CSV table of C-alpha atoms in Angstrom, one decimal:
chain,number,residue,atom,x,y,z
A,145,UNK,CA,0.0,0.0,0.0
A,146,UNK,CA,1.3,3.8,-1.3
A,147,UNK,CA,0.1,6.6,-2.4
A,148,UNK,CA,1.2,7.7,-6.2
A,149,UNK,CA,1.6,11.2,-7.0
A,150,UNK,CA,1.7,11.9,-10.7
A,151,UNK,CA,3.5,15.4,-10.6
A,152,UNK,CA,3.1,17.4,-14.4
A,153,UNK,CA,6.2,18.2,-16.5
A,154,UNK,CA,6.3,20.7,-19.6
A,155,UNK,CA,9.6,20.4,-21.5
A,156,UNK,CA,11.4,18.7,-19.1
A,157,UNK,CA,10.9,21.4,-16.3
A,158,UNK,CA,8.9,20.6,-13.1
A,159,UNK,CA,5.5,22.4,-13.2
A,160,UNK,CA,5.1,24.1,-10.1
A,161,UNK,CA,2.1,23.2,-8.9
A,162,UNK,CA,3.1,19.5,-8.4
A,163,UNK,CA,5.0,20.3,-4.8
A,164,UNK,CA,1.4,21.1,-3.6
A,165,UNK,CA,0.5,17.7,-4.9
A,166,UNK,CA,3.6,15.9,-3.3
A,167,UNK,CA,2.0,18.3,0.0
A,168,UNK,CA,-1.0,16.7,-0.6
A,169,UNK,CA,-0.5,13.4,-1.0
A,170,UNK,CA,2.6,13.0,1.5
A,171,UNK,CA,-0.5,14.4,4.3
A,172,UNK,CA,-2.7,11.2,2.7
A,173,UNK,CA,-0.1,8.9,3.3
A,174,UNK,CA,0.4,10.2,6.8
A,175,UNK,CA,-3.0,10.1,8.2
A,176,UNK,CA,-3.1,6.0,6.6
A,177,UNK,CA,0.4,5.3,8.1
A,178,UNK,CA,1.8,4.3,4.6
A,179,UNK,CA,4.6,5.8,2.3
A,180,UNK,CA,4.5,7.4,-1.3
A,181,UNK,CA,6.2,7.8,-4.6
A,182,UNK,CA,6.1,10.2,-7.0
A,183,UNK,CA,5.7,9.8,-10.6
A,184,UNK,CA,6.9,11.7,-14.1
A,185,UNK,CA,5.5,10.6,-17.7
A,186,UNK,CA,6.6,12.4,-21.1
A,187,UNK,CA,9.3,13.6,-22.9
A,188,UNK,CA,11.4,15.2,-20.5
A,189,UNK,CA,10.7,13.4,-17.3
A,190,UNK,CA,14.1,12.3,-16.6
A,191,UNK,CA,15.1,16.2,-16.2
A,192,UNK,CA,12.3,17.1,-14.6
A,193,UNK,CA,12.7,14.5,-12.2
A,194,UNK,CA,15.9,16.4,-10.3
A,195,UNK,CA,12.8,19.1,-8.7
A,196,UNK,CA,11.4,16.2,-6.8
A,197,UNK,CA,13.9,13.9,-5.7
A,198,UNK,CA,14.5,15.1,-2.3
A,199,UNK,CA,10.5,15.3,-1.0
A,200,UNK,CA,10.5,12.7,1.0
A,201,UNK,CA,9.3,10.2,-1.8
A,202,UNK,CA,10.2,6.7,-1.5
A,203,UNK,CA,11.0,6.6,-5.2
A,204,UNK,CA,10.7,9.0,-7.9
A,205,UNK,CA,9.5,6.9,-11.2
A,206,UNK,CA,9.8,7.7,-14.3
A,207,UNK,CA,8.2,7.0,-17.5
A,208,UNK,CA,9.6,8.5,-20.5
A,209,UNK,CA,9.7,6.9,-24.3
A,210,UNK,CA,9.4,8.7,-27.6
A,211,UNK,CA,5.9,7.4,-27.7
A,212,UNK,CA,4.5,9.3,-25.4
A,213,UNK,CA,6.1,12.5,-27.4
A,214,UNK,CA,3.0,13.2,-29.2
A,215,UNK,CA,0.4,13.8,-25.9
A,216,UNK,CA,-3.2,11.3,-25.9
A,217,UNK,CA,-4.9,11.1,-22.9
A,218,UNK,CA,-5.2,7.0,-23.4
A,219,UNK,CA,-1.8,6.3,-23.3
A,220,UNK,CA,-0.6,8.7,-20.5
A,221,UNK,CA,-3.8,6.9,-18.7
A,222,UNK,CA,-2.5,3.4,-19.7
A,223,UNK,CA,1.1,4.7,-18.9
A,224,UNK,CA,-0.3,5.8,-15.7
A,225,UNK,CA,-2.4,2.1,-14.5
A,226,UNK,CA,0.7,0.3,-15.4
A,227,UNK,CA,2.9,2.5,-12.6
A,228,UNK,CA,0.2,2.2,-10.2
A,229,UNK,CA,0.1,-1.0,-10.3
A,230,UNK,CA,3.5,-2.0,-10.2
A,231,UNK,CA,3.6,0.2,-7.1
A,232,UNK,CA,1.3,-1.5,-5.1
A,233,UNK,CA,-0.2,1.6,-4.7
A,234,UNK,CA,-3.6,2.2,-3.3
A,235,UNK,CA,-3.9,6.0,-4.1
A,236,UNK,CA,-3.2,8.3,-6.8
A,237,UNK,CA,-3.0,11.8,-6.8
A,238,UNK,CA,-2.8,14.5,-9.5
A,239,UNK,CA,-3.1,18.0,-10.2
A,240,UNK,CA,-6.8,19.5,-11.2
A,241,UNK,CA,-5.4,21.0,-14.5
A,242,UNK,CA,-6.3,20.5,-18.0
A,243,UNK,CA,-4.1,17.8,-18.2
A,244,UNK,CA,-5.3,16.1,-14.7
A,245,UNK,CA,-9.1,17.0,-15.6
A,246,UNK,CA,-8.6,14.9,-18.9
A,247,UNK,CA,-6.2,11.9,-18.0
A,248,UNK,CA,-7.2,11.4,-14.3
A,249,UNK,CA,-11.1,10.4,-14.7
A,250,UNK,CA,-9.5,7.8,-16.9
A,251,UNK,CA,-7.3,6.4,-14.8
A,252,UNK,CA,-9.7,6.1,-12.0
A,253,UNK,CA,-12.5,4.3,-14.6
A,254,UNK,CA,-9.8,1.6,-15.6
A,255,UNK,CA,-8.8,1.2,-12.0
A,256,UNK,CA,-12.9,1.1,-11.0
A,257,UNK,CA,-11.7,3.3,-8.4
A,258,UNK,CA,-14.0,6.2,-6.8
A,259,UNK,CA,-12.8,9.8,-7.6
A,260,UNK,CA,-12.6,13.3,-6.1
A,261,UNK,CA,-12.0,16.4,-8.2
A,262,UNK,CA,-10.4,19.6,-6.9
A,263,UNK,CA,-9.7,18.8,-3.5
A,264,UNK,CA,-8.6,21.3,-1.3
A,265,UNK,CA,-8.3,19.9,2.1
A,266,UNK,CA,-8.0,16.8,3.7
A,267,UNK,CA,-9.1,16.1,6.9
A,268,UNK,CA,-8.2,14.6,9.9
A,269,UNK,CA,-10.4,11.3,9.2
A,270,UNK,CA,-8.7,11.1,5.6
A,271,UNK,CA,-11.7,12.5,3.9
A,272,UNK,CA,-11.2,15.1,1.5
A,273,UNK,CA,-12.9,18.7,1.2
A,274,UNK,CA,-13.6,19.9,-2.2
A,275,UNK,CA,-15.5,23.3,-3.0
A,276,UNK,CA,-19.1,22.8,-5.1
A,277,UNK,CA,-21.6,25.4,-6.2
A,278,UNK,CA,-18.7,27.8,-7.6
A,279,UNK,CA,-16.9,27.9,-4.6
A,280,UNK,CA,-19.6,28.8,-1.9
A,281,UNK,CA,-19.6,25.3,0.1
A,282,UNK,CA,-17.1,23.2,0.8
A,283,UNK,CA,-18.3,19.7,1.2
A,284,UNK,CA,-16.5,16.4,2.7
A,285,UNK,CA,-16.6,13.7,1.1
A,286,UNK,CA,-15.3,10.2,1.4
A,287,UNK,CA,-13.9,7.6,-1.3
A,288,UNK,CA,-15.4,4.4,-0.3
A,289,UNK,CA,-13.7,2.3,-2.9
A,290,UNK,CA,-10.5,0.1,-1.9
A,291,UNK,CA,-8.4,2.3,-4.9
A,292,UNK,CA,-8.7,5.8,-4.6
A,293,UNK,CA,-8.1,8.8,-7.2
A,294,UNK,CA,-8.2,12.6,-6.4
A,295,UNK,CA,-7.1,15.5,-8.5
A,296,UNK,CA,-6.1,18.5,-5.6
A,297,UNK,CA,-6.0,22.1,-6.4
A,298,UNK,CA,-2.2,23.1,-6.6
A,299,UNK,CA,-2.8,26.4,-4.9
A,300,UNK,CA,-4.5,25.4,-1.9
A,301,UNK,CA,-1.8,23.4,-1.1
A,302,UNK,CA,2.1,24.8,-0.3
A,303,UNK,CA,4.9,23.7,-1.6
A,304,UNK,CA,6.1,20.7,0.2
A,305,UNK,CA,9.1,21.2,2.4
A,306,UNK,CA,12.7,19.0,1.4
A,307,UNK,CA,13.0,16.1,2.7
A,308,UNK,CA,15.1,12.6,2.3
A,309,UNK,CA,16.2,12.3,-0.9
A,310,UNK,CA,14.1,8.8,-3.1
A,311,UNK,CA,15.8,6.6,-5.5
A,312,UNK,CA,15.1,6.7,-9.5
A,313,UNK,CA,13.0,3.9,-11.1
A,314,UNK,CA,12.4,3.5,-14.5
A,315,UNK,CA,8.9,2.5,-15.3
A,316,UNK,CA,8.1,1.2,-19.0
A,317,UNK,CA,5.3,2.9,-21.5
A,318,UNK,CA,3.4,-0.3,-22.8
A,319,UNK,CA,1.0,1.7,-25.2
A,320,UNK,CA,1.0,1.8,-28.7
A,321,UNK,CA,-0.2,5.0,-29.6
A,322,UNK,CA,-1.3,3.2,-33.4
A,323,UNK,CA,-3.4,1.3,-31.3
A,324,UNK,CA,-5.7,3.9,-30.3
A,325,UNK,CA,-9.4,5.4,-32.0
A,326,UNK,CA,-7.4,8.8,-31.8
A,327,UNK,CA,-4.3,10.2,-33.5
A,328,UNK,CA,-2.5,13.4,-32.5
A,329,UNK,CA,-2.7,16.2,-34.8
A,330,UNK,CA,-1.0,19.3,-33.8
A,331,UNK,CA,-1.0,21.1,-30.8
A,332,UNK,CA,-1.6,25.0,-30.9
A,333,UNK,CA,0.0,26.5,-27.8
A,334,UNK,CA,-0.2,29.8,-26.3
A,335,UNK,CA,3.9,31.2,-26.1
A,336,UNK,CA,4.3,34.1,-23.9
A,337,UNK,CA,7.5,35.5,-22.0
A,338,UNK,CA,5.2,36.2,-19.5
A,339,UNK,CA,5.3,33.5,-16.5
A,340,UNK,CA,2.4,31.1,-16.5
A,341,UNK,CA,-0.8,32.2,-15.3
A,342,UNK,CA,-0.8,29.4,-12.3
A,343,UNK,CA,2.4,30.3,-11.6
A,344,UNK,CA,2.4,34.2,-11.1
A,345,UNK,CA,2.9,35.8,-8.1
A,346,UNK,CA,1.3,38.7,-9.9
A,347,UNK,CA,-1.8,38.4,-12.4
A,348,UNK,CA,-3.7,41.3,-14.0
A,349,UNK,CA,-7.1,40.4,-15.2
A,350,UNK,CA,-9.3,42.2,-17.6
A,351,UNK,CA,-13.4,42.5,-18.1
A,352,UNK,CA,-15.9,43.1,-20.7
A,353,UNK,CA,-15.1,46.8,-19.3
A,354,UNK,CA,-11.9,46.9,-21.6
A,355,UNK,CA,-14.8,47.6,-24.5
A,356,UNK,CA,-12.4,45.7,-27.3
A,357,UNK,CA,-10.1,43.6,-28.0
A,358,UNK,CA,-7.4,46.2,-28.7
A,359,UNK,CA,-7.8,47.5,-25.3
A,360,UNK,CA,-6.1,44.3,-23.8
A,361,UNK,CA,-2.9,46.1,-24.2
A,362,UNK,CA,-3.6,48.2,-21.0
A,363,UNK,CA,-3.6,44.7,-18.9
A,364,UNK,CA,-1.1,43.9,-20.7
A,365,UNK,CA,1.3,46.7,-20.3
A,366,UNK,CA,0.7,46.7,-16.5
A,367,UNK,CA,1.2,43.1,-16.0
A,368,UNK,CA,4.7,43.3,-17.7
A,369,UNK,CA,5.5,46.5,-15.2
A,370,UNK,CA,5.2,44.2,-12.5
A,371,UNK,CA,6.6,41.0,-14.2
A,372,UNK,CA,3.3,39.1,-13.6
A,373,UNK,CA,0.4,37.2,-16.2
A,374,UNK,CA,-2.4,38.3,-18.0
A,375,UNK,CA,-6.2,36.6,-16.9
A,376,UNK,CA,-9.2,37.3,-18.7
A,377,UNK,CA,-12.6,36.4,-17.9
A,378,UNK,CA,-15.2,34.2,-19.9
A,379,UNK,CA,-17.2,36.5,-21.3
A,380,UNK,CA,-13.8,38.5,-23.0
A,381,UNK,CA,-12.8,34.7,-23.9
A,382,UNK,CA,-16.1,34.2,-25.5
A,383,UNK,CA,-16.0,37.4,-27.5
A,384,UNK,CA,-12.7,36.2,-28.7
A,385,UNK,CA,-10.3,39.4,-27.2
A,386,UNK,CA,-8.3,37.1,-26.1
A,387,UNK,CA,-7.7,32.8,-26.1
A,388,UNK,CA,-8.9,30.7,-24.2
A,389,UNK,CA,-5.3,29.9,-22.2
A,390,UNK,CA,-6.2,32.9,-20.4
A,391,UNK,CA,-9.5,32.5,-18.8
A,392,UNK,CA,-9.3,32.8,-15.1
A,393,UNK,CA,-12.4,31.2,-13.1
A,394,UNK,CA,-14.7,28.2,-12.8
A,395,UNK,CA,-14.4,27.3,-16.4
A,396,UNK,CA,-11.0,28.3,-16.8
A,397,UNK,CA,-7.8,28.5,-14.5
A,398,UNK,CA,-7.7,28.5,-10.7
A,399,UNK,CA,-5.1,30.9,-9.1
A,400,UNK,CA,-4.1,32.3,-6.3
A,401,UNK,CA,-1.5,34.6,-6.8
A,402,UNK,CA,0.4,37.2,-3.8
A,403,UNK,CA,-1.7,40.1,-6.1
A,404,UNK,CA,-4.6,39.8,-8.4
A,405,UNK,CA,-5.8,43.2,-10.1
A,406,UNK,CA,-9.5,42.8,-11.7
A,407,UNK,CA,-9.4,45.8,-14.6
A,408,UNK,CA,-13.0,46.3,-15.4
A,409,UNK,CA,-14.2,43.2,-14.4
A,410,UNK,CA,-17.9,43.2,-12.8
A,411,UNK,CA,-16.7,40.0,-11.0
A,412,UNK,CA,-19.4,36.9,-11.7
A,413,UNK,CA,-19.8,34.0,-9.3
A,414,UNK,CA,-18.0,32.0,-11.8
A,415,UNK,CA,-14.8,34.4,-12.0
A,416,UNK,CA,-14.7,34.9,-8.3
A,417,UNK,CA,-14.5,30.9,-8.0
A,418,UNK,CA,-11.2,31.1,-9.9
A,419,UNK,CA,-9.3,34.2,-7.7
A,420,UNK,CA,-10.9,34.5,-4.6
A,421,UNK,CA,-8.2,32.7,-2.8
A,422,UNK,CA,-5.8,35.3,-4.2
A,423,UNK,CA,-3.4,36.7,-1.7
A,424,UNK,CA,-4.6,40.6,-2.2
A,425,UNK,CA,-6.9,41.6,-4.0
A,426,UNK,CA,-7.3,45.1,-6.1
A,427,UNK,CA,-10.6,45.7,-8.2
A,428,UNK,CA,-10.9,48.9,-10.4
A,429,UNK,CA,-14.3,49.6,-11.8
A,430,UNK,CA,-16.3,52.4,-12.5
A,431,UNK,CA,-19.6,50.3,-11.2
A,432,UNK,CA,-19.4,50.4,-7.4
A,433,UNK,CA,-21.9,47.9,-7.0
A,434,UNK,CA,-19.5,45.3,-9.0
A,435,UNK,CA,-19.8,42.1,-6.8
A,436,UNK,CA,-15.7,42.0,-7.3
A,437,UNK,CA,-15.9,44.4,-4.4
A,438,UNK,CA,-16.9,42.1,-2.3
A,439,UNK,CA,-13.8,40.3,-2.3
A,440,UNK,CA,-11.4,43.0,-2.9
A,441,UNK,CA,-8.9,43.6,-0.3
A,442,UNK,CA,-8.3,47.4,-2.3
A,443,UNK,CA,-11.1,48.7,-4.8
A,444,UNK,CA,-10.7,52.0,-7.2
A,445,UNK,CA,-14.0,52.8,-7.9
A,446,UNK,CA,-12.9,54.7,-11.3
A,447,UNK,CA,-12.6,54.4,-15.0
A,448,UNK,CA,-10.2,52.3,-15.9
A,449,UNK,CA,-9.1,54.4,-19.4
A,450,UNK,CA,-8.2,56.6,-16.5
A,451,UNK,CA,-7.3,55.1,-13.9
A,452,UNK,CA,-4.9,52.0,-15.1
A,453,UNK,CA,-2.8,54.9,-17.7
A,454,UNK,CA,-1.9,56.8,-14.5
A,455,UNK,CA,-1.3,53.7,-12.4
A,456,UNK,CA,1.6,52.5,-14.9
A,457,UNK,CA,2.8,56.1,-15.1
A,458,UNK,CA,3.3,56.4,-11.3
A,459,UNK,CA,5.3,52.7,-11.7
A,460,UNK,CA,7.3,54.1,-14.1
A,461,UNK,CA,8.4,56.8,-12.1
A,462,UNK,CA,8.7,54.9,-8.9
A,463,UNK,CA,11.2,52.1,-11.0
């Protein structure tokens, strides 16, 4: 018995989030008295690996084969079973990202395992606490199954701390991608210099108050001021302002960043589910009965044409 924690690589660097996981998990395997082991699948694994080798893992396995260069969901699952299995283990835990959203209900439905999604907490009993209706309850729930498979939000969890340093294992990648009803076509990814939006300590997130897409450039221009990410919210998304990588809330990314400015932004139930946990919290808006006031740590009741020029010109001067 162990608990397996699948920790996400891009490019053969760690993805940040995936301490919080190790966090997560190593607190599961505490509470049920048994050990756990981290593991990395893809191209680039074997680098990444070097980030997690000394949290306290057991072993740190990893799975990499040009096969799994071009990314399907089935054989990172399959990829995935086989590892679990050879562990012995009786948990796995991911990351709720796109990737973890897509590969992890998989996993669990070979396994015939229960799943939790976005987990948050875990409690003293080994339950786990995940929000539902957008964020306003948190509910406990239990995984009654004898395999267990829960995808944990990365920012409600720190880093975890060093620890003893775990042996390498290679694990092998049966799969034959041929043998799959799906075949990779391209991926179209989103390259910015900017840091990732679930990585930033700072993210500046714009609203249907920006007008057009055009006006994207102030967000933009006072995110790169302050060296943080641009967020956008669904309806901007939906307008097509801006893609898709960038939508911050229920439907998009979760993040909780040390600061979190809402540029015109009336701040929907939805949206709020995606920042609230945001260190500070700075709303400008021109409505001052915007609901994103109600979570705001700072708010600027103003026009943003206005207000957000003089902003980055006081920056400017202060740098």
């Amino acid at each position: 018995m162990s608990v397996l924690i699948l920790a996400e690589q891009k490019n053969g660097k760690l993805v940040k989030a995936s301490l919080g996981a190790i966090n997560a998990g190593s607190q599961i395997a505490a509470k049920a008295g048994i050990g756990y082991d981290v593991l990395l699948v893809g191209v680039g694994a074997k680098d990444a690996a070097a980030a997690v080798t000394n949290t306290g893992a057991g072993k740190v396995i990893v799975a990499e084969d040009a096969k799994l260069e071009k990314y399907l969901d089935e054989l990172w699952a399959d990829t995935i079973v086989d590892a679990f299995n050879a562990a012995g283990a009786t948990y796995l835990v991911g990351l709720a990202t796109t990737q973890g959203k897509a590969v992890l209900p998989r996993v669990a439905a070979k396994l015939d395992a229960g799943m939790a999604s976005d987990v948050i907490g875990i409690t003293d009993g080994g339950n786990f606490v995940r929000p539902i209706y957008a964020g306003n309850i948190n509910a406990e729930v239990e995984i009654a199954t004898d395999k267990k498979v829960l995808s944990v939000r990365g920012t409600a969890f720190d880093p975890i701390a060093e620890a003893a340093a775990a042996t390498l294992e290679d694990a092998p990648v049966n799969g034959d991608p041929a043998s799959y009803n799906k075949t990779f076509v391209k991926m179209e990814e989103v390259v910015s210099d900017r840091p990732p939006l679930t990585e930033a300590r700072v993210v500046i997130s714009g609203g249907r108050g920006l007008k057009a897409a055009e006006n994207y450039k102030i967000v933009e221009e006072l995110a790169d001021l302050l060296g943080g990410a641009v967020g956008a919210t669904r309806a901007t998304v939906d307008a097509g302002w801006i893609e898709n990588d960038y939508q911050v809330g229920q439907t998009g990314k979760v993040v909780a960043p040390d600061l979190y400015i809402a540029v015109g932004l009336s701040g929907a139930i939805q949206h709020l589910a995606g920042m609230k946990d945001s260190k500070v919290i700075v709303a400008i808006n021109k409505d001052e009965e915007a609901p994103i006031f109600s979570v705001a740590d700072y708010g600027l009741v103003a026009d943003l044409f206005t207000a957000v020029p003089e902003l980055v010109e006081k920056i400017k001067a202060n740098k």
